[in-house]
């Protein structure tokens, strides 16, 4: 691993503007695929994520490397399922940061089962999940806002 010390800290409202900038990256958004409809409205983004910070069903952390913010990770609940989501600044891809952050997060977040859904061609994220014990359970189709198309998604679960 080429990265420094990965730490997870409680996300603050002030950090949301950094997360907003990360999600503007077109290549990263294409791979993430399942993004909000309007990713360019900073006010709406900050407002939405501020409510998430106050929601007890959402467990959100900021990912830092040597004290510098490089991403975010969260457990959320959709319907009756707990899910996991994370975003790493594209400049930091391929360094093992997502794997280290997810492994640490899963020690804190004890909800099981926990689910993940990944675009069929997001191989990096699929590897991260598998390294952290998630098992592929099948595929589904979903509308990917970042691609403006329905695409296949790979479903994962950690029991």
CSV table of N, CA and C in Angstrom, one decimal:
chain,number,residue,atom,x,y,z
A,1,UNK,N,0.8,-1.2,0.0
A,1,UNK,CA,0.0,0.0,0.0
A,1,UNK,C,0.9,1.2,0.0
A,2,UNK,N,0.5,2.2,-0.9
A,2,UNK,CA,1.3,3.4,-1.0
A,2,UNK,C,0.8,4.5,-0.2
A,3,UNK,N,-0.3,4.3,0.5
A,3,UNK,CA,-0.9,5.5,1.3
A,3,UNK,C,-0.2,5.6,2.7
A,4,UNK,N,-0.5,6.8,3.3
A,4,UNK,CA,-0.1,7.0,4.6
A,4,UNK,C,-1.1,6.4,5.6
A,5,UNK,N,-1.2,7.1,6.8
A,5,UNK,CA,-2.1,6.6,7.8
A,5,UNK,C,-3.5,7.0,7.5
A,6,UNK,N,-4.4,6.0,7.4
A,6,UNK,CA,-5.8,6.2,7.1
A,6,UNK,C,-6.5,6.3,8.4
A,7,UNK,N,-7.3,7.3,8.6
A,7,UNK,CA,-8.1,7.5,9.8
A,7,UNK,C,-9.6,7.8,9.4
A,8,UNK,N,-10.5,7.5,10.2
A,8,UNK,CA,-11.9,7.9,10.1
A,8,UNK,C,-12.3,8.8,11.2
A,9,UNK,N,-12.9,9.9,10.8
A,9,UNK,CA,-13.3,10.9,11.9
A,9,UNK,C,-14.8,11.2,11.6
A,10,UNK,N,-15.5,11.6,12.7
A,10,UNK,CA,-16.9,12.0,12.6
A,10,UNK,C,-17.0,13.1,11.5
A,11,UNK,N,-17.9,13.0,10.6
A,11,UNK,CA,-18.0,14.0,9.6
A,11,UNK,C,-18.7,15.3,10.1
A,12,UNK,N,-18.1,16.4,9.8
A,12,UNK,CA,-18.7,17.7,10.2
A,12,UNK,C,-19.3,18.4,9.0
A,13,UNK,N,-20.2,19.3,9.2
A,13,UNK,CA,-20.9,20.1,8.2
A,13,UNK,C,-19.8,20.8,7.3
A,14,UNK,N,-18.8,21.3,7.9
A,14,UNK,CA,-17.7,22.0,7.2
A,14,UNK,C,-17.0,21.2,6.2
A,15,UNK,N,-17.0,19.9,6.4
A,15,UNK,CA,-16.3,19.0,5.4
A,15,UNK,C,-17.2,18.7,4.2
A,16,UNK,N,-18.5,18.9,4.2
A,16,UNK,CA,-19.4,18.6,3.1
A,16,UNK,C,-19.0,19.3,1.8
A,17,UNK,N,-18.5,20.5,1.9
A,17,UNK,CA,-18.1,21.2,0.7
A,17,UNK,C,-16.9,20.5,0.0
A,18,UNK,N,-16.1,19.9,0.7
A,18,UNK,CA,-15.0,19.1,0.1
A,18,UNK,C,-15.6,17.9,-0.6
A,19,UNK,N,-16.5,17.2,0.1
A,19,UNK,CA,-17.2,16.0,-0.5
A,19,UNK,C,-17.9,16.4,-1.8
A,20,UNK,N,-18.5,17.6,-1.8
A,20,UNK,CA,-19.2,18.2,-3.0
A,20,UNK,C,-18.2,18.3,-4.1
A,21,UNK,N,-17.0,18.8,-3.9
A,21,UNK,CA,-16.0,18.9,-4.9
A,21,UNK,C,-15.6,17.6,-5.5
A,22,UNK,N,-15.4,16.6,-4.6
A,22,UNK,CA,-15.0,15.2,-5.1
A,22,UNK,C,-16.1,14.7,-6.1
A,23,UNK,N,-17.3,14.8,-5.8
A,23,UNK,CA,-18.4,14.2,-6.6
A,23,UNK,C,-18.6,15.0,-7.9
A,24,UNK,N,-18.0,16.1,-8.1
A,24,UNK,CA,-18.0,16.8,-9.4
A,24,UNK,C,-17.1,16.2,-10.5
A,25,UNK,N,-16.2,15.4,-10.0
A,25,UNK,CA,-15.2,14.7,-10.9
A,25,UNK,C,-16.0,13.8,-11.9
A,26,UNK,N,-16.0,14.1,-13.2
A,26,UNK,CA,-16.8,13.3,-14.1
A,26,UNK,C,-16.5,11.8,-14.2
A,27,UNK,N,-15.2,11.5,-14.2
A,27,UNK,CA,-14.8,10.1,-14.3
A,27,UNK,C,-15.2,9.3,-13.0
A,28,UNK,N,-15.0,10.0,-11.9
A,28,UNK,CA,-15.5,9.3,-10.6
A,28,UNK,C,-17.0,9.1,-10.6
A,29,UNK,N,-17.7,10.2,-11.0
A,29,UNK,CA,-19.2,10.1,-11.0
A,29,UNK,C,-19.6,9.0,-12.0
A,30,UNK,N,-19.0,8.9,-13.1
A,30,UNK,CA,-19.3,7.8,-14.1
A,30,UNK,C,-19.2,6.4,-13.5
A,31,UNK,N,-18.1,6.2,-12.8
A,31,UNK,CA,-17.9,4.9,-12.1
A,31,UNK,C,-18.9,4.7,-11.0
A,32,UNK,N,-19.1,5.8,-10.2
A,32,UNK,CA,-20.1,5.6,-9.1
A,32,UNK,C,-21.5,5.4,-9.6
A,33,UNK,N,-21.8,6.0,-10.7
A,33,UNK,CA,-23.0,5.8,-11.5
A,33,UNK,C,-24.3,6.2,-10.8
A,34,UNK,N,-24.5,5.7,-9.6
A,34,UNK,CA,-25.8,6.0,-8.9
A,34,UNK,C,-25.6,7.2,-8.0
A,35,UNK,N,-25.7,8.4,-8.7
A,35,UNK,CA,-25.5,9.6,-8.0
A,35,UNK,C,-26.8,10.4,-7.9
A,36,UNK,N,-26.9,11.4,-7.1
A,36,UNK,CA,-28.1,12.2,-7.0
A,36,UNK,C,-28.4,12.8,-8.4
A,37,UNK,N,-29.6,13.2,-8.7
A,37,UNK,CA,-30.0,13.8,-10.0
A,37,UNK,C,-29.2,15.0,-10.3
A,38,UNK,N,-29.2,16.0,-9.4
A,38,UNK,CA,-28.5,17.2,-9.7
A,38,UNK,C,-27.2,17.3,-8.8
A,39,UNK,N,-26.1,17.0,-9.4
A,39,UNK,CA,-24.8,17.0,-8.6
A,39,UNK,C,-24.2,18.4,-8.6
A,40,UNK,N,-24.7,19.3,-9.4
A,40,UNK,CA,-24.0,20.6,-9.5
A,40,UNK,C,-24.5,21.7,-8.6
A,41,UNK,N,-25.6,21.4,-7.9
A,41,UNK,CA,-26.2,22.3,-6.9
A,41,UNK,C,-25.6,22.2,-5.5
A,42,UNK,N,-24.7,23.0,-5.3
A,42,UNK,CA,-23.9,22.9,-4.0
A,42,UNK,C,-24.9,23.1,-2.8
A,43,UNK,N,-25.8,24.1,-2.9
A,43,UNK,CA,-26.7,24.4,-1.8
A,43,UNK,C,-27.5,23.2,-1.4
A,44,UNK,N,-28.1,22.6,-2.5
A,44,UNK,CA,-28.9,21.4,-2.3
A,44,UNK,C,-28.1,20.2,-1.7
A,45,UNK,N,-26.9,20.1,-2.2
A,45,UNK,CA,-26.0,19.0,-1.7
A,45,UNK,C,-25.7,19.2,-0.3
A,46,UNK,N,-25.3,20.4,0.1
A,46,UNK,CA,-25.0,20.6,1.6
A,46,UNK,C,-26.2,20.4,2.4
A,47,UNK,N,-27.4,20.9,2.0
A,47,UNK,CA,-28.6,20.8,2.7
A,47,UNK,C,-28.9,19.3,2.9
A,48,UNK,N,-28.9,18.5,1.8
A,48,UNK,CA,-29.2,17.1,1.9
A,48,UNK,C,-28.3,16.3,2.9
A,49,UNK,N,-27.0,16.6,2.7
A,49,UNK,CA,-26.0,15.9,3.6
A,49,UNK,C,-26.0,16.4,5.0
A,50,UNK,N,-26.4,17.6,5.2
A,50,UNK,CA,-26.5,18.1,6.6
A,50,UNK,C,-27.6,17.4,7.3
A,51,UNK,N,-28.7,17.1,6.6
A,51,UNK,CA,-29.8,16.3,7.3
A,51,UNK,C,-29.3,14.8,7.5
A,52,UNK,N,-28.5,14.3,6.7
A,52,UNK,CA,-27.9,13.0,6.9
A,52,UNK,C,-27.0,12.9,8.2
A,53,UNK,N,-26.3,14.0,8.4
A,53,UNK,CA,-25.4,14.1,9.6
A,53,UNK,C,-26.3,14.0,10.9
A,54,UNK,N,-27.5,14.5,10.8
A,54,UNK,CA,-28.4,14.5,12.0
A,54,UNK,C,-29.2,13.2,12.1
A,55,UNK,N,-29.2,12.4,11.1
A,55,UNK,CA,-30.0,11.2,11.1
A,55,UNK,C,-29.3,10.0,11.8
A,56,UNK,N,-29.9,9.5,12.9
A,56,UNK,CA,-29.3,8.5,13.7
A,56,UNK,C,-29.2,7.2,12.9
A,57,UNK,N,-29.9,7.0,11.8
A,57,UNK,CA,-29.9,5.7,11.1
A,57,UNK,C,-28.7,5.8,10.1
A,58,UNK,N,-28.1,7.0,10.0
A,58,UNK,CA,-26.9,7.1,9.1
A,58,UNK,C,-25.6,7.3,9.9
A,59,UNK,N,-24.7,6.5,9.6
A,59,UNK,CA,-23.4,6.5,10.3
A,59,UNK,C,-22.3,7.0,9.3
A,60,UNK,N,-21.9,8.3,9.4
A,60,UNK,CA,-21.1,8.9,8.4
A,60,UNK,C,-19.7,9.2,8.9
A,61,UNK,N,-18.7,8.9,8.2
A,61,UNK,CA,-17.3,9.2,8.6
A,61,UNK,C,-16.5,9.9,7.5
A,62,UNK,N,-15.6,10.7,7.8
A,62,UNK,CA,-14.7,11.3,6.9
A,62,UNK,C,-13.4,10.5,6.8
A,63,UNK,N,-13.0,10.2,5.6
A,63,UNK,CA,-11.7,9.4,5.4
A,63,UNK,C,-10.6,10.4,5.3
A,64,UNK,N,-9.6,10.2,6.1
A,64,UNK,CA,-8.4,11.1,6.0
A,64,UNK,C,-7.1,10.2,5.8
A,65,UNK,N,-6.2,10.7,5.1
A,65,UNK,CA,-4.8,10.1,5.0
A,65,UNK,C,-3.8,11.2,5.5
A,66,UNK,N,-3.1,10.8,6.5
A,66,UNK,CA,-2.2,11.7,7.2
A,66,UNK,C,-2.9,13.1,7.5
A,67,UNK,N,-4.1,13.0,7.9
A,67,UNK,CA,-4.8,14.2,8.3
A,67,UNK,C,-5.5,15.0,7.2
A,68,UNK,N,-5.3,14.5,5.9
A,68,UNK,CA,-5.9,15.2,4.8
A,68,UNK,C,-7.2,14.5,4.3
A,69,UNK,N,-8.3,15.2,4.1
A,69,UNK,CA,-9.5,14.6,3.7
A,69,UNK,C,-9.4,14.0,2.3
A,70,UNK,N,-9.7,12.7,2.1
A,70,UNK,CA,-9.6,12.1,0.8
A,70,UNK,C,-10.9,11.4,0.4
A,71,UNK,N,-11.9,11.4,1.3
A,71,UNK,CA,-13.2,10.7,1.0
A,71,UNK,C,-14.1,10.6,2.2
A,72,UNK,N,-15.2,9.9,1.9
A,72,UNK,CA,-16.2,9.7,2.9
A,72,UNK,C,-16.7,8.3,2.8
A,73,UNK,N,-17.3,7.8,3.9
A,73,UNK,CA,-17.9,6.5,4.0
A,73,UNK,C,-19.1,6.6,4.9
A,74,UNK,N,-20.2,5.8,4.6
A,74,UNK,CA,-21.4,5.9,5.4
A,74,UNK,C,-22.2,4.6,5.3
A,75,UNK,N,-22.8,4.3,6.5
A,75,UNK,CA,-23.9,3.3,6.5
A,75,UNK,C,-25.2,4.0,6.5
A,76,UNK,N,-26.1,3.5,5.7
A,76,UNK,CA,-27.4,4.2,5.6
A,76,UNK,C,-28.5,3.1,5.6
A,77,UNK,N,-29.7,3.4,5.7
A,77,UNK,CA,-30.8,2.5,5.7
A,77,UNK,C,-31.8,2.9,4.6
A,78,UNK,N,-32.1,2.0,3.7
A,78,UNK,CA,-33.0,2.2,2.6
A,78,UNK,C,-34.1,1.1,2.7
A,79,UNK,N,-35.3,1.5,3.0
A,79,UNK,CA,-36.3,0.5,3.2
A,79,UNK,C,-36.0,-0.3,4.5
A,80,UNK,N,-35.8,-1.6,4.4
A,80,UNK,CA,-35.5,-2.4,5.5
A,80,UNK,C,-34.0,-2.9,5.5
A,81,UNK,N,-33.2,-2.3,4.6
A,81,UNK,CA,-31.8,-2.8,4.4
A,81,UNK,C,-30.8,-1.8,4.7
A,82,UNK,N,-29.8,-2.2,5.5
A,82,UNK,CA,-28.6,-1.3,5.7
A,82,UNK,C,-27.7,-1.4,4.5
A,83,UNK,N,-27.2,-0.3,4.1
A,83,UNK,CA,-26.3,-0.3,3.0
A,83,UNK,C,-25.0,0.5,3.3
A,84,UNK,N,-24.0,0.3,2.5
A,84,UNK,CA,-22.7,1.0,2.7
A,84,UNK,C,-22.4,1.8,1.4
A,85,UNK,N,-21.9,3.0,1.6
A,85,UNK,CA,-21.5,3.8,0.5
A,85,UNK,C,-20.1,4.5,0.8
A,86,UNK,N,-19.3,4.7,-0.2
A,86,UNK,CA,-18.1,5.4,0.1
A,86,UNK,C,-17.6,6.1,-1.2
A,87,UNK,N,-16.8,7.1,-1.0
A,87,UNK,CA,-16.3,7.9,-2.2
A,87,UNK,C,-14.9,8.3,-1.8
A,88,UNK,N,-14.0,8.0,-2.7
A,88,UNK,CA,-12.6,8.4,-2.5
A,88,UNK,C,-12.2,9.3,-3.7
A,89,UNK,N,-11.5,10.4,-3.3
A,89,UNK,CA,-11.0,11.4,-4.3
A,89,UNK,C,-10.3,10.6,-5.4
A,90,UNK,N,-10.6,10.9,-6.6
A,90,UNK,CA,-10.0,10.1,-7.7
A,90,UNK,C,-8.4,10.2,-7.7
A,91,UNK,N,-7.9,11.3,-7.2
A,91,UNK,CA,-6.4,11.4,-7.1
A,91,UNK,C,-5.8,10.3,-6.2
A,92,UNK,N,-6.6,9.7,-5.4
A,92,UNK,CA,-6.2,8.7,-4.4
A,92,UNK,C,-6.5,7.3,-4.7
A,93,UNK,N,-7.1,7.1,-5.9
A,93,UNK,CA,-7.5,5.7,-6.3
A,93,UNK,C,-6.3,4.8,-6.4
A,94,UNK,N,-6.5,3.5,-6.2
A,94,UNK,CA,-5.5,2.5,-6.4
A,94,UNK,C,-4.4,2.5,-5.4
A,95,UNK,N,-4.6,3.1,-4.2
A,95,UNK,CA,-3.6,3.1,-3.2
A,95,UNK,C,-4.0,2.3,-1.9
A,96,UNK,N,-5.1,1.6,-2.0
A,96,UNK,CA,-5.6,0.8,-0.9
A,96,UNK,C,-6.3,1.6,0.2
A,97,UNK,N,-6.6,2.8,-0.1
A,97,UNK,CA,-7.3,3.7,0.9
A,97,UNK,C,-8.7,3.2,1.2
A,98,UNK,N,-9.5,2.9,0.1
A,98,UNK,CA,-10.9,2.5,0.3
A,98,UNK,C,-10.9,1.2,1.1
A,99,UNK,N,-10.0,0.3,0.8
A,99,UNK,CA,-10.0,-1.0,1.5
A,99,UNK,C,-9.7,-0.8,2.9
A,100,UNK,N,-8.7,0.0,3.2
A,100,UNK,CA,-8.3,0.3,4.6
A,100,UNK,C,-9.5,1.0,5.4
A,101,UNK,N,-10.1,2.0,4.7
A,101,UNK,CA,-11.2,2.7,5.3
A,101,UNK,C,-12.4,1.8,5.6
A,102,UNK,N,-12.8,1.0,4.6
A,102,UNK,CA,-13.9,0.1,4.8
A,102,UNK,C,-13.7,-0.9,5.9
A,103,UNK,N,-12.5,-1.5,5.9
A,103,UNK,CA,-12.2,-2.5,6.9
A,103,UNK,C,-12.3,-1.8,8.3
A,104,UNK,N,-11.8,-0.6,8.5
A,104,UNK,CA,-11.9,0.1,9.8
A,104,UNK,C,-13.3,0.4,10.1
A,105,UNK,N,-14.0,0.9,9.1
A,105,UNK,CA,-15.4,1.3,9.3
A,105,UNK,C,-16.3,0.1,9.8
A,106,UNK,N,-16.0,-1.0,9.2
A,106,UNK,CA,-16.8,-2.2,9.5
A,106,UNK,C,-16.5,-2.7,10.9
A,107,UNK,N,-15.4,-2.3,11.5
A,107,UNK,CA,-15.1,-2.6,12.9
A,107,UNK,C,-16.0,-1.8,13.8
A,108,UNK,N,-16.3,-0.5,13.4
A,108,UNK,CA,-17.1,0.4,14.2
A,108,UNK,C,-18.6,0.1,14.0
A,109,UNK,N,-19.0,-0.1,12.7
A,109,UNK,CA,-20.4,-0.2,12.3
A,109,UNK,C,-20.7,-1.7,12.3
A,110,UNK,N,-21.5,-2.1,13.3
A,110,UNK,CA,-21.7,-3.5,13.6
A,110,UNK,C,-23.0,-4.0,12.9
A,111,UNK,N,-23.7,-3.2,12.2
A,111,UNK,CA,-25.0,-3.6,11.6
A,111,UNK,C,-24.7,-4.7,10.5
A,112,UNK,N,-25.4,-5.8,10.7
A,112,UNK,CA,-25.3,-6.9,9.7
A,112,UNK,C,-26.7,-7.5,9.5
A,113,UNK,N,-27.1,-8.0,8.4
A,113,UNK,CA,-26.3,-7.8,7.2
A,113,UNK,C,-26.2,-6.4,6.7
A,114,UNK,N,-25.2,-6.1,5.9
A,114,UNK,CA,-25.0,-4.8,5.3
A,114,UNK,C,-24.8,-5.0,3.8
A,115,UNK,N,-25.4,-4.2,3.0
A,115,UNK,CA,-25.5,-4.4,1.6
A,115,UNK,C,-24.7,-3.3,0.8
A,116,UNK,N,-24.3,-3.7,-0.4
A,116,UNK,CA,-23.6,-2.7,-1.3
A,116,UNK,C,-24.1,-3.0,-2.7
A,117,UNK,N,-24.2,-2.0,-3.5
A,117,UNK,CA,-24.5,-2.1,-4.9
A,117,UNK,C,-23.5,-1.3,-5.7
A,118,UNK,N,-23.0,-2.0,-6.7
A,118,UNK,CA,-21.9,-1.4,-7.5
A,118,UNK,C,-22.1,-1.5,-9.0
A,119,UNK,N,-21.8,-0.4,-9.7
A,119,UNK,CA,-21.9,-0.5,-11.2
A,119,UNK,C,-21.2,-1.7,-11.7
A,120,UNK,N,-21.7,-2.3,-12.7
A,120,UNK,CA,-21.1,-3.6,-13.2
A,120,UNK,C,-19.6,-3.4,-13.7
A,121,UNK,N,-19.3,-2.2,-14.1
A,121,UNK,CA,-17.9,-1.9,-14.6
A,121,UNK,C,-17.0,-1.2,-13.6
A,122,UNK,N,-17.5,-1.1,-12.3
A,122,UNK,CA,-16.6,-0.4,-11.3
A,122,UNK,C,-15.9,-1.6,-10.6
A,123,UNK,N,-14.9,-2.1,-11.3
A,123,UNK,CA,-14.1,-3.2,-10.8
A,123,UNK,C,-13.3,-2.9,-9.5
A,124,UNK,N,-12.8,-1.7,-9.4
A,124,UNK,CA,-12.1,-1.3,-8.2
A,124,UNK,C,-12.9,-1.4,-7.0
A,125,UNK,N,-14.1,-0.9,-7.0
A,125,UNK,CA,-15.0,-0.9,-5.9
A,125,UNK,C,-15.4,-2.4,-5.6
A,126,UNK,N,-15.6,-3.2,-6.6
A,126,UNK,CA,-16.0,-4.6,-6.4
A,126,UNK,C,-14.8,-5.3,-5.6
A,127,UNK,N,-13.6,-5.0,-6.0
A,127,UNK,CA,-12.4,-5.6,-5.3
A,127,UNK,C,-12.4,-5.2,-3.9
A,128,UNK,N,-12.6,-3.9,-3.6
A,128,UNK,CA,-12.6,-3.4,-2.2
A,128,UNK,C,-13.6,-4.1,-1.4
A,129,UNK,N,-14.8,-4.3,-1.9
A,129,UNK,CA,-15.9,-5.0,-1.1
A,129,UNK,C,-15.5,-6.4,-0.9
A,130,UNK,N,-15.0,-7.1,-1.9
A,130,UNK,CA,-14.6,-8.5,-1.7
A,130,UNK,C,-13.4,-8.7,-0.7
A,131,UNK,N,-12.5,-7.8,-0.8
A,131,UNK,CA,-11.3,-7.8,0.2
A,131,UNK,C,-11.8,-7.7,1.6
A,132,UNK,N,-12.9,-7.0,1.8
A,132,UNK,CA,-13.5,-6.7,3.1
A,132,UNK,C,-14.6,-7.7,3.5
A,133,UNK,N,-14.7,-8.8,2.8
A,133,UNK,CA,-15.6,-9.9,3.2
A,133,UNK,C,-17.0,-9.9,2.6
A,134,UNK,N,-17.3,-8.9,1.7
A,134,UNK,CA,-18.6,-8.9,1.1
A,134,UNK,C,-18.7,-10.0,0.1
A,135,UNK,N,-19.8,-10.6,-0.1
A,135,UNK,CA,-20.0,-11.7,-1.0
A,135,UNK,C,-21.0,-11.2,-2.1
A,136,UNK,N,-20.7,-11.5,-3.3
A,136,UNK,CA,-21.6,-11.2,-4.4
A,136,UNK,C,-22.8,-12.0,-4.4
A,137,UNK,N,-24.0,-11.4,-4.4
A,137,UNK,CA,-25.2,-12.1,-4.2
A,137,UNK,C,-26.1,-12.1,-5.5
A,138,UNK,N,-25.7,-11.4,-6.5
A,138,UNK,CA,-26.4,-11.3,-7.8
A,138,UNK,C,-26.3,-10.0,-8.5
A,139,UNK,N,-27.2,-9.8,-9.4
A,139,UNK,CA,-27.2,-8.5,-10.2
A,139,UNK,C,-28.6,-8.0,-10.2
A,140,UNK,N,-28.7,-6.7,-10.6
A,140,UNK,CA,-30.0,-6.1,-10.7
A,140,UNK,C,-29.7,-5.0,-11.8
A,141,UNK,N,-30.8,-4.3,-12.1
A,141,UNK,CA,-30.7,-3.1,-13.0
A,141,UNK,C,-31.2,-1.9,-12.2
A,142,UNK,N,-30.5,-0.8,-12.5
A,142,UNK,CA,-31.0,0.4,-11.8
A,142,UNK,C,-30.7,1.6,-12.7
A,143,UNK,N,-31.4,2.7,-12.5
A,143,UNK,CA,-31.1,3.9,-13.3
A,143,UNK,C,-29.9,4.7,-12.7
A,144,UNK,N,-28.9,4.9,-13.5
A,144,UNK,CA,-27.7,5.5,-13.1
A,144,UNK,C,-27.8,7.0,-13.6
A,145,UNK,N,-28.0,7.9,-12.6
A,145,UNK,CA,-28.1,9.3,-13.0
A,145,UNK,C,-26.9,9.8,-13.7
A,146,UNK,N,-25.7,9.4,-13.2
A,146,UNK,CA,-24.4,9.9,-13.8
A,146,UNK,C,-24.3,9.5,-15.2
A,147,UNK,N,-25.0,8.4,-15.7
A,147,UNK,CA,-24.9,8.0,-17.0
A,147,UNK,C,-26.2,8.2,-17.8
A,148,UNK,N,-27.2,8.6,-17.1
A,148,UNK,CA,-28.5,8.8,-17.7
A,148,UNK,C,-29.0,7.6,-18.5
A,149,UNK,N,-28.8,6.4,-17.9
A,149,UNK,CA,-29.2,5.2,-18.5
A,149,UNK,C,-29.4,4.1,-17.4
A,150,UNK,N,-30.2,3.1,-17.7
A,150,UNK,CA,-30.3,2.0,-16.8
A,150,UNK,C,-29.1,1.1,-17.1
A,151,UNK,N,-28.5,0.7,-16.0
A,151,UNK,CA,-27.3,-0.2,-16.1
A,151,UNK,C,-27.4,-1.4,-15.2
A,152,UNK,N,-26.5,-2.3,-15.4
A,152,UNK,CA,-26.5,-3.5,-14.5
A,152,UNK,C,-25.7,-3.1,-13.3
A,153,UNK,N,-26.1,-3.5,-12.1
A,153,UNK,CA,-25.4,-3.3,-10.9
A,153,UNK,C,-25.1,-4.7,-10.2
A,154,UNK,N,-24.0,-4.8,-9.6
A,154,UNK,CA,-23.6,-6.0,-8.9
A,154,UNK,C,-24.0,-5.8,-7.4
A,155,UNK,N,-24.7,-6.8,-6.9
A,155,UNK,CA,-25.2,-6.8,-5.5
A,155,UNK,C,-24.2,-7.5,-4.6
A,156,UNK,N,-23.9,-6.9,-3.4
A,156,UNK,CA,-23.0,-7.5,-2.4
A,156,UNK,C,-23.7,-7.5,-1.1
A,157,UNK,N,-23.3,-8.4,-0.2
A,157,UNK,CA,-23.8,-8.5,1.2
A,157,UNK,C,-22.7,-9.0,2.1
A,158,UNK,N,-22.6,-8.4,3.3
A,158,UNK,CA,-21.8,-8.8,4.3
A,158,UNK,C,-22.7,-9.3,5.5
A,159,UNK,N,-22.6,-10.6,5.9
A,159,UNK,CA,-23.5,-11.1,6.9
A,159,UNK,C,-22.8,-11.0,8.3
